[in-house]
Short mmCIF file of C-alpha atoms in Angstrom, two decimals:
data_model
loop_
_atom_site.label_atom_id
_atom_site.label_comp_id
_atom_site.label_asym_id
_atom_site.label_seq_id
_atom_site.Cartn_x
_atom_site.Cartn_y
_atom_site.Cartn_z
CA MET W 22 -70.58 29.01 267.38
CA TYR W 23 -67.99 26.37 268.22
CA LYS W 24 -70.80 24.04 269.40
CA GLY W 25 -72.46 24.31 266.04
CA LEU W 26 -69.25 23.44 264.23
CA PHE W 27 -68.62 20.39 266.37
CA SER W 28 -72.18 19.09 265.87
CA PHE W 29 -71.91 19.59 262.12
CA GLU W 30 -68.61 17.66 262.02
CA ASN W 31 -70.14 14.81 264.03
CA LEU W 32 -73.02 14.72 261.61
CA LEU W 33 -70.64 14.32 258.68
CA PHE W 34 -68.84 11.47 260.44
CA SER W 35 -72.14 9.68 261.11
CA PHE W 36 -73.18 9.96 257.45
CA GLU W 37 -69.81 8.62 256.32
CA ALA W 38 -69.97 5.66 258.74
CA LYS W 39 -73.50 4.81 257.58
CA ALA W 40 -72.46 4.88 253.93
CA GLN W 41 -69.50 2.61 254.67
CA ASN W 42 -71.72 0.11 256.53
CA ASP W 43 -74.27 0.09 253.67
CA LEU W 44 -71.47 -0.57 251.20
CA GLU W 45 -70.08 -3.50 253.19
CA ALA W 46 -73.56 -5.00 253.65
CA GLU W 47 -74.27 -4.77 249.93
CA SER W 48 -70.90 -6.40 249.15
CA LEU W 49 -71.58 -9.29 251.55
CA LYS W 50 -74.99 -9.79 250.02
CA GLU W 51 -73.61 -9.93 246.49
CA GLU W 52 -70.87 -12.33 247.60
CA ALA W 53 -73.43 -14.72 249.11
CA GLU W 54 -75.56 -14.54 245.95
CA LEU W 55 -72.54 -15.29 243.76
CA GLU W 56 -71.68 -18.24 245.93
CA ARG W 57 -75.19 -19.72 245.51
CA ASN W 58 -75.49 -19.12 241.79
CA PHE W 59 -71.83 -19.52 240.75
CA THR W 60 -71.16 -21.53 237.62
CA ALA W 61 -67.54 -21.83 236.45
CA PRO W 62 -66.83 -20.73 232.87
CA PRO W 63 -66.19 -23.56 230.37
CA SER W 64 -62.52 -22.65 230.04
CA LEU W 65 -62.03 -22.88 233.77
CA THR W 66 -64.09 -26.07 233.99
CA SER W 67 -61.78 -27.76 231.47
CA ALA W 68 -58.72 -26.37 233.19
CA PHE W 69 -59.74 -27.66 236.59
CA LYS W 70 -61.56 -30.90 235.78
CA ASP W 71 -60.67 -33.83 237.95
CA LYS W 72 -59.81 -31.31 240.65
CA ASP W 73 -63.19 -30.84 242.33
CA GLU W 74 -61.62 -31.31 245.67
CA ASP W 75 -59.48 -28.24 245.01
CA GLN W 76 -62.39 -26.09 243.92
CA GLU W 77 -62.42 -24.14 247.14
CA GLU W 78 -58.77 -23.23 246.66
CA TRP W 79 -59.43 -21.23 243.48
CA PHE W 80 -63.09 -20.37 244.09
CA TRP W 81 -62.67 -18.05 247.06
CA PRO W 82 -59.87 -15.97 245.48
CA TRP W 83 -62.20 -15.40 242.54
CA ILE W 84 -65.04 -14.38 244.87
CA ARG W 85 -62.69 -11.97 246.66
CA THR W 86 -61.66 -10.58 243.29
CA VAL W 87 -65.31 -9.97 242.35
CA ARG W 88 -65.87 -8.27 245.68
CA ARG W 89 -62.78 -6.12 245.24
CA GLY W 90 -64.05 -5.16 241.77
CA ARG W 91 -67.41 -4.20 243.23
CA LYS W 92 -65.78 -1.96 245.80
CA GLU W 93 -63.77 -0.24 243.13
CA GLN W 94 -66.97 0.12 241.10
CA VAL W 95 -68.72 1.91 243.94
CA GLN W 96 -65.83 4.00 245.20
CA GLY W 97 -64.40 5.11 241.83
CA GLY W 98 -67.70 5.62 240.14
CA ARG W 99 -66.59 3.30 237.29
CA ILE W 100 -68.41 0.17 236.15
CA ALA W 101 -66.12 -2.86 236.21
CA CYS W 102 -67.29 -5.29 233.58
CA ALA W 103 -67.35 -9.02 234.18
CA SER W 104 -64.51 -9.55 231.70
CA SER W 105 -62.13 -7.40 233.74
CA ILE W 106 -63.09 -9.34 236.89
CA PHE W 107 -62.53 -12.62 235.12
CA LEU W 108 -59.19 -11.42 233.69
CA ARG W 109 -58.00 -10.49 237.16
CA PHE W 110 -58.97 -13.95 238.39
CA VAL W 111 -57.13 -15.69 235.55
CA MET W 112 -54.00 -13.64 236.25
CA HIS W 113 -54.22 -14.64 239.87
CA ARG W 114 -54.40 -18.34 239.02
CA SER W 115 -52.05 -18.20 235.99
CA PRO W 116 -48.79 -20.22 236.03
CA ALA W 117 -46.95 -16.91 235.58
CA SER W 118 -47.51 -16.32 239.25
CA GLY W 119 -44.54 -18.66 239.86
CA THR W 120 -42.16 -16.47 237.90
CA SER W 121 -43.52 -13.38 239.61
CA LYS W 122 -42.23 -14.79 242.87
CA LEU W 123 -38.73 -14.22 241.53
CA LYS W 124 -39.30 -10.52 242.13
CA HIS W 125 -38.86 -11.19 245.83
CA PHE W 126 -35.21 -12.05 245.14
CA ASP W 127 -34.47 -8.82 243.26
CA LEU W 128 -31.73 -7.01 245.21
CA TYR W 129 -31.63 -4.08 242.82
CA GLY W 130 -34.70 -1.99 243.42
CA LYS W 131 -35.78 0.17 240.50
CA VAL W 132 -36.69 3.84 240.77
CA HIS W 133 -38.80 5.53 238.12
CA ASP W 134 -36.95 8.14 236.10
CA ASP W 135 -39.42 10.79 237.23
CA TYR W 136 -38.16 10.40 240.80
CA ARG W 137 -34.44 10.61 240.01
CA ILE W 138 -32.58 13.82 240.85
CA LYS W 139 -29.62 14.67 238.65
CA THR W 140 -27.08 17.32 239.60
CA GLN W 141 -24.03 18.91 238.01
CA SER W 142 -21.79 17.65 240.79
CA GLY W 143 -23.10 14.13 240.19
CA GLY W 144 -22.26 14.46 236.50
CA ILE W 145 -18.70 15.57 237.27
CA ILE W 146 -18.21 12.73 239.76
CA SER W 147 -19.57 10.24 237.20
CA LEU W 148 -17.19 11.43 234.46
CA VAL W 149 -14.21 11.35 236.81
CA SER W 150 -15.24 7.88 238.02
CA MET W 151 -15.46 6.54 234.46
CA LEU W 152 -12.04 8.01 233.66
CA ILE W 153 -10.52 6.41 236.77
CA MET W 154 -12.16 3.08 235.91
CA ALA W 155 -10.73 3.22 232.39
CA LEU W 156 -7.20 4.03 233.61
CA LEU W 157 -7.27 1.32 236.27
CA PHE W 158 -8.65 -1.17 233.74
CA LEU W 159 -5.86 -0.43 231.26
CA SER W 160 -3.28 -0.72 234.03
CA GLU W 161 -4.70 -4.06 235.13
CA LEU W 162 -4.83 -5.29 231.52
CA GLN W 163 -1.18 -4.33 230.99
CA SER W 164 -0.22 -6.12 234.19
CA TYR W 165 -2.17 -9.22 233.07
CA LEU W 166 -0.51 -9.28 229.64
CA ARG W 167 2.98 -8.84 231.11
CA ALA W 168 4.55 -12.15 232.08
CA GLU W 169 5.47 -12.67 235.73
CA ILE W 170 8.95 -14.11 236.28
CA LEU W 171 9.62 -16.42 239.23
CA ASP W 172 13.16 -16.90 240.56
CA HIS W 173 14.55 -20.05 242.15
CA ILE W 174 18.11 -20.46 243.45
CA VAL W 175 19.86 -23.81 243.00
CA VAL W 176 23.45 -25.05 243.03
CA ASP W 177 25.22 -24.60 239.68
CA THR W 178 26.28 -28.00 238.27
CA THR W 179 27.46 -26.73 234.87
CA LEU W 180 31.02 -25.86 235.88
CA ASN W 181 32.57 -28.10 233.20
CA GLN W 182 31.00 -26.13 230.34
CA LYS W 183 32.71 -23.40 228.34
CA LEU W 184 31.41 -19.87 228.60
CA PRO W 185 31.26 -17.62 225.49
CA ILE W 186 32.08 -13.98 226.17
CA GLY W 187 30.86 -11.46 223.61
CA LEU W 188 32.87 -8.23 223.18
CA ASN W 189 32.57 -5.03 221.20
CA ILE W 190 34.95 -2.32 222.44
CA THR W 191 36.19 0.75 220.57
CA PHE W 192 39.55 2.44 221.25
CA PRO W 193 39.47 5.79 219.40
CA HIS W 194 43.20 6.56 219.81
CA ILE W 195 44.98 3.18 219.65
CA ARG W 196 45.97 1.41 216.47
CA CYS W 197 45.18 -2.30 216.36
CA ASP W 198 48.85 -3.25 215.91
CA GLU W 199 49.71 -1.57 219.23
CA VAL W 200 47.58 -3.82 221.44
CA SER W 201 46.94 -7.51 222.06
CA VAL W 202 43.70 -9.25 223.15
CA ASP W 203 44.32 -12.12 225.60
CA THR W 204 42.64 -14.27 228.25
CA VAL W 205 44.16 -15.64 231.46
CA ASP W 206 42.39 -17.80 234.07
CA SER W 207 43.14 -19.33 237.47
CA LYS W 208 43.75 -22.76 235.94
CA GLY W 209 46.76 -21.37 234.08
CA GLU W 210 45.12 -21.47 230.65
CA ASN W 211 46.21 -18.57 228.42
CA GLN W 212 44.88 -17.45 225.06
CA VAL W 213 47.38 -15.10 223.44
CA ASP W 214 46.49 -12.50 220.79
CA ILE W 215 43.16 -14.16 220.07
CA ALA W 216 42.18 -14.37 216.40
CA GLY W 217 39.45 -16.14 214.46
CA THR W 218 36.37 -15.62 216.60
CA LEU W 219 37.68 -12.22 217.71
CA THR W 220 38.46 -9.49 215.16
CA LYS W 221 40.38 -6.23 215.33
CA VAL W 222 39.37 -3.49 212.88
CA ASN W 223 41.32 -0.24 212.33
CA LEU W 224 39.22 2.95 212.44
CA ASP W 225 39.71 6.38 210.87
CA LEU W 226 39.24 9.74 212.55
CA ALA W 227 35.46 9.55 212.01
CA GLY W 228 35.25 6.15 213.71
CA ALA W 229 34.49 4.30 210.47
CA PRO W 230 36.46 1.25 209.28
CA SER W 231 39.77 2.38 207.80
CA LYS W 232 40.50 2.06 204.09
CA GLY W 233 44.22 1.69 204.80
CA ASP W 234 47.22 3.97 205.25
CA PRO W 235 48.41 6.21 202.40
CA VAL W 236 50.95 4.62 200.05
CA ALA W 237 53.83 6.70 198.66
CA LYS W 238 54.18 6.78 194.87
CA PRO W 239 57.47 5.73 193.26
CA GLY W 240 60.07 8.41 193.88
CA GLU W 241 57.93 10.11 196.56
CA CYS W 242 59.36 10.67 200.05
CA PHE W 243 57.18 11.25 203.12
CA SER W 244 58.62 13.29 205.96
CA CYS W 245 59.88 11.64 209.14
CA LEU W 246 58.76 14.69 211.17
CA GLU W 247 60.69 15.05 214.46
CA ALA W 248 63.21 12.33 213.53
CA GLN W 249 64.36 14.40 210.55
CA ASP W 250 65.59 17.10 212.90
CA LEU W 251 67.87 14.60 214.65
CA ALA W 252 69.34 13.24 211.44
CA GLN W 253 72.81 14.25 210.32
CA LYS W 254 73.14 17.30 208.14
CA GLY W 255 72.45 16.56 204.55
CA GLU W 256 70.85 13.17 205.36
CA LYS W 257 67.42 12.82 203.82
CA LEU W 258 65.08 10.47 205.74
CA CYS W 259 62.00 9.00 204.11
CA CYS W 260 59.18 7.46 206.12
CA ASN W 261 56.72 6.30 203.44
CA THR W 262 54.64 4.07 205.75
CA CYS W 263 53.38 4.34 209.29
CA GLN W 264 55.57 1.44 210.30
CA ASP W 265 58.65 3.20 208.78
CA LEU W 266 57.81 6.29 210.79
CA LYS W 267 57.53 4.34 214.08
CA GLU W 268 60.78 2.46 213.46
CA THR W 269 62.61 5.69 212.67
CA TYR W 270 61.36 7.22 215.91
CA GLN W 271 62.51 4.11 217.79
CA ASP W 272 65.94 4.36 216.22
CA PHE W 273 66.33 7.88 217.53
CA GLY W 274 64.83 6.99 220.92
CA LEU W 275 61.75 9.16 220.41
CA PRO W 276 58.21 8.36 221.66
CA TYR W 277 55.78 8.26 218.77
CA PHE W 278 52.27 7.76 220.18
CA HIS W 279 51.54 11.47 220.24
CA ILE W 280 52.08 11.84 216.45
CA LEU W 281 50.02 8.84 215.27
CA ASP W 282 46.79 10.85 215.07
CA SER W 283 48.33 13.60 212.92
CA ALA W 284 51.08 11.99 210.83
CA MET W 285 50.10 11.64 207.16
CA GLN W 286 51.36 8.05 207.08
CA CYS W 287 49.12 6.97 210.01
CA ARG W 288 46.09 9.27 210.15
CA ASN W 289 43.81 6.91 208.19
CA SER W 290 44.08 4.32 210.98
CA VAL W 291 44.03 6.03 214.35
CA GLY W 292 41.63 3.79 216.30
CA CYS W 293 40.76 0.13 216.79
CA ARG W 294 37.55 -1.84 217.36
CA VAL W 295 37.72 -5.25 219.01
CA HIS W 296 34.61 -7.36 218.49
CA GLY W 297 33.63 -11.03 218.48
CA ASP W 298 33.39 -13.92 220.93
CA VAL W 299 35.91 -15.78 223.02
CA SER W 300 35.30 -19.03 224.97
CA VAL W 301 36.69 -19.44 228.47
CA SER W 302 36.48 -22.03 231.25
CA LYS W 303 34.05 -21.43 234.08
CA VAL W 304 36.72 -20.41 236.56
CA GLY W 305 37.95 -17.01 237.62
CA GLY W 306 40.06 -15.14 235.09
CA ASN W 307 40.25 -12.04 232.91
CA VAL W 308 39.99 -10.83 229.35
CA HIS W 309 42.19 -7.84 228.56
CA VAL W 310 43.15 -5.50 225.74
CA ALA W 311 46.59 -4.13 226.65
CA LEU W 312 49.71 -2.51 225.28
CA GLY W 313 52.36 -4.57 223.47
CA LYS W 314 52.69 -7.98 221.91
CA SER W 315 51.74 -10.79 224.26
CA THR W 316 53.50 -14.10 224.65
CA VAL W 317 54.01 -16.89 227.21
CA ARG W 318 57.46 -17.39 228.66
CA ASP W 319 58.24 -20.01 231.27
CA GLY W 320 54.52 -20.44 231.88
CA LYS W 321 54.03 -16.75 232.45
CA HIS W 322 51.95 -14.36 230.39
CA VAL W 323 54.01 -11.31 229.37
CA HIS W 324 53.61 -8.24 227.14
CA GLU W 325 56.57 -6.90 225.19
CA PHE W 326 56.92 -3.22 224.31
CA ASN W 327 59.47 -0.41 224.41
CA LEU W 328 59.09 1.88 227.41
CA LYS W 329 60.44 4.80 225.39
CA ASP W 330 57.52 4.47 222.98
CA VAL W 331 55.03 5.32 225.74
CA SER W 332 57.12 7.78 227.71
CA ASP W 333 54.77 10.56 226.58
CA GLY W 334 51.62 8.55 227.35
CA PHE W 335 49.34 5.83 225.97
CA ASN W 336 45.72 6.85 225.37
CA THR W 337 43.45 4.02 226.52
CA SER W 338 40.15 5.88 226.06
CA HIS W 339 37.45 3.36 225.20
CA ILE W 340 33.73 2.75 224.70
CA ILE W 341 32.09 -0.58 225.58
CA HIS W 342 29.28 -1.25 223.11
CA ARG W 343 28.61 -4.89 223.98
CA LEU W 344 29.59 -7.25 226.77
CA GLU W 345 27.79 -10.58 227.18
CA PHE W 346 28.47 -13.67 229.24
CA GLY W 347 26.43 -16.39 227.55
CA GLU W 348 23.36 -16.02 225.34
CA ARG W 349 21.61 -12.72 224.80
CA VAL W 350 18.28 -12.91 226.62
CA PRO W 351 15.63 -10.17 226.36
CA GLY W 352 15.15 -8.38 229.65
CA VAL W 353 18.64 -9.15 231.02
CA GLU W 354 20.66 -5.96 231.23
CA SER W 355 24.40 -5.61 230.81
CA PRO W 356 25.55 -2.81 233.16
CA LEU W 357 28.81 -2.14 231.31
CA GLU W 358 27.24 -1.64 227.90
CA GLY W 359 27.40 2.04 226.98
CA THR W 360 30.31 2.75 229.34
CA ALA W 361 32.74 5.37 227.96
CA LYS W 362 36.08 6.42 229.47
CA ILE W 363 38.10 9.38 228.16
CA VAL W 364 41.82 9.84 228.86
CA LEU W 365 43.37 13.26 228.26
CA LYS W 366 46.95 12.45 229.24
CA GLY W 367 49.05 9.72 230.84
CA ALA W 368 48.68 5.95 230.46
CA TYR W 369 45.67 4.52 232.25
CA MET W 370 44.98 1.01 233.43
CA PHE W 371 41.24 0.21 233.75
CA HIS W 372 39.96 -2.71 235.82
CA TYR W 373 36.34 -3.90 235.79
CA TYR W 374 35.67 -6.47 238.53
CA ILE W 375 32.68 -8.56 237.49
CA LYS W 376 30.64 -10.95 239.67
CA LEU W 377 28.85 -13.46 237.45
CA VAL W 378 25.59 -15.18 238.44
CA PRO W 379 24.66 -18.17 236.21
CA THR W 380 21.05 -17.83 235.10
CA LEU W 381 18.79 -20.35 233.36
CA PHE W 382 15.65 -19.08 231.61
CA GLU W 383 12.86 -21.61 231.08
CA ARG W 384 10.64 -20.44 228.23
CA ASP W 385 6.98 -21.22 227.56
CA ASP W 386 7.85 -23.53 224.64
CA GLY W 387 9.92 -25.78 226.92
CA LYS W 388 13.32 -24.57 225.70
CA SER W 389 15.96 -23.14 228.04
CA GLN W 390 18.47 -20.31 227.63
CA TYR W 391 21.68 -20.23 229.62
CA THR W 392 23.28 -16.87 230.35
CA HIS W 393 24.84 -14.86 233.17
CA GLN W 394 23.75 -11.78 235.03
CA TYR W 395 26.49 -9.73 236.63
CA SER W 396 27.36 -6.83 238.87
CA VAL W 397 30.48 -4.75 238.37
CA THR W 398 32.80 -2.34 240.16
CA GLY W 399 35.43 -0.32 238.34
CA GLN W 400 38.87 1.01 239.12
CA GLU W 401 41.19 3.17 237.04
CA LYS W 402 44.76 4.31 237.59
CA ASP W 403 47.40 6.31 235.72
CA VAL W 404 50.38 3.94 235.65
CA LEU W 405 52.74 6.44 234.00
CA VAL W 406 54.64 7.41 237.16
CA ARG W 407 57.21 9.54 235.39
CA GLN W 408 58.57 9.74 231.88
CA GLY W 409 59.90 6.32 230.88
CA GLU W 410 58.56 4.52 233.97
CA LEU W 411 55.32 2.51 234.32
CA ALA W 412 53.71 1.15 237.50
CA GLY W 413 51.42 -1.20 235.58
CA LEU W 414 50.28 -2.28 232.14
CA PRO W 415 48.11 0.29 230.29
CA GLY W 416 44.92 -1.27 228.94
CA VAL W 417 41.41 -2.50 229.79
CA PHE W 418 41.01 -5.58 232.00
CA LEU W 419 37.70 -7.43 232.49
CA VAL W 420 38.23 -9.51 235.62
CA TYR W 421 35.42 -12.02 236.18
CA GLU W 422 34.51 -14.40 239.00
CA PHE W 423 31.70 -16.99 239.21
CA THR W 424 29.26 -17.67 242.05
CA PRO W 425 28.47 -21.33 242.89
CA PHE W 426 24.70 -20.77 242.68
CA MET W 427 22.39 -20.62 239.70
CA VAL W 428 19.18 -18.61 239.33
CA GLN W 429 16.36 -20.41 237.51
CA LYS W 430 13.79 -18.09 236.01
CA SER W 431 10.41 -19.37 234.86
CA VAL W 432 7.32 -17.64 233.50
CA LYS W 433 4.17 -17.76 235.65
CA GLU W 434 0.86 -17.47 233.84
CA VAL W 435 -1.83 -15.47 235.63
CA PRO W 436 -5.31 -17.10 235.33
CA PHE W 437 -7.95 -15.15 233.44
CA SER W 438 -10.23 -15.46 236.47
CA HIS W 439 -7.80 -13.33 238.49
CA PHE W 440 -8.02 -10.64 235.84
CA LEU W 441 -11.83 -10.71 235.95
CA ILE W 442 -11.84 -10.50 239.76
CA SER W 443 -9.52 -7.50 239.65
CA VAL W 444 -11.66 -5.75 237.04
CA CYS W 445 -14.83 -6.35 239.09
CA ALA W 446 -13.08 -5.03 242.21
CA ILE W 447 -12.00 -1.90 240.33
CA ILE W 448 -15.46 -1.17 238.93
CA GLY W 449 -17.30 -1.96 242.17
CA GLY W 450 -14.86 -0.06 244.36
CA VAL W 451 -14.82 3.09 242.25
CA PHE W 452 -18.61 2.99 241.81
CA THR W 453 -19.20 2.64 245.56
CA VAL W 454 -16.77 5.36 246.57
CA ALA W 455 -18.17 7.70 243.92
CA GLY W 456 -21.70 7.02 245.15
CA LEU W 457 -20.75 7.83 248.76
CA LEU W 458 -18.98 10.99 247.68
CA ASP W 459 -21.92 12.10 245.54
CA ALA W 460 -24.43 11.46 248.37
CA LEU W 461 -22.29 13.36 250.86
CA LEU W 462 -21.85 16.28 248.49
CA TYR W 463 -25.57 16.39 247.64
CA ARG W 464 -26.71 16.33 251.27
CA THR W 465 -24.17 18.94 252.29
CA THR W 466 -25.21 21.26 249.46
CA LYS W 467 -28.88 20.75 250.23
CA ARG W 468 -28.31 21.54 253.92
CA TRP W 469 -26.41 24.73 253.08
CA LYS W 470 -29.16 25.86 250.72
CA GLY W 471 -31.75 25.19 253.45
CA LYS W 472 -29.82 27.32 255.94
CA ALA W 473 -29.43 30.06 253.34
CA HIS W 474 -33.24 30.25 252.83
CA ILE W 475 -33.78 30.49 256.59
#
């Protein structure tokens, strides 16, 4: 039985080989006949005139095309007409063959949609990748639009200039006539009770500008409060203004600061706001708001006040709204702005030690802005040692000192090409990593499913 099968299989192979040999012989015969009787079509004759020497170069590809068409005719059982053979020859010799060579340089091979496999995990990874690309793109765009500031340190040569200092400080529990605003520097220059560019405004209990103290009507008598108790029997004291009340207390040796917030004569003006600008030399010094009336005696800066007036305390609570050394420049912070200090009792002396760094900003339009950055350390102390004795001057002192170096800041423009490179790196990097992750996840899932079927 097995012998019969083997002989039958050999017989089939012999028939197949004979048919193949007959086909090749017939093809060779037709090719030789075409070569003898070949006449080029008129269109080809005009296209290749004056190129008889090159006839062999285009003739044999055409012959091979005819032969290939004949083989297809026999094998497929279809009749290939002469027009299809001629069309294939023309396409072979057409100038478009030059552009088709560009396909060899295509690095991005195409896969037909029918052969693509899409998975749910791939969809999730794609959505997450697009979200990450969008976030990174927005971040890079924001970084590109934000100006980059470069710093250079040079020696400051502007020491002969004046420096404007901008102030806005609120004292909720000190009347403006109780304090003085002064400047003192290491060169011995003093500015006493500065006016003009610096303004003092009385405030009411709500912190709004005061409309003035109450005024007694003709024949009306305001009480002198605690001083009335010390007056002689039958003596009627009238304190119709806040100043009358303070002088009466001074006459009887009584401290009066504790009654200024509640006395009818004074309660419309309980606080003070100091705001404006003051110019100083570029040497170490201080600007202070302190108790008493200031003056210069024998070349010394002194404050005059009655110790008995503050024997029960002097409330130097304050809020710093604005403090500038030079021009206001966007992006330069003032550490002391927003600082608030509250005093519940005693008489406090506040010191703010400020280190100034001259800074020059060079803008895109060619103009420059001169200002100062600074760092600060603070110190506070209750100088009311005991009743009627002070160990210092209650108030707020801004002590400043200059550094000999200047910081020059300039804006650096980032080229648009850098932005494009970053965007390409983001897209390419996320796309590549997502592709690797998707391939790994797909293969792992496929392997698990294969093991599960086994």
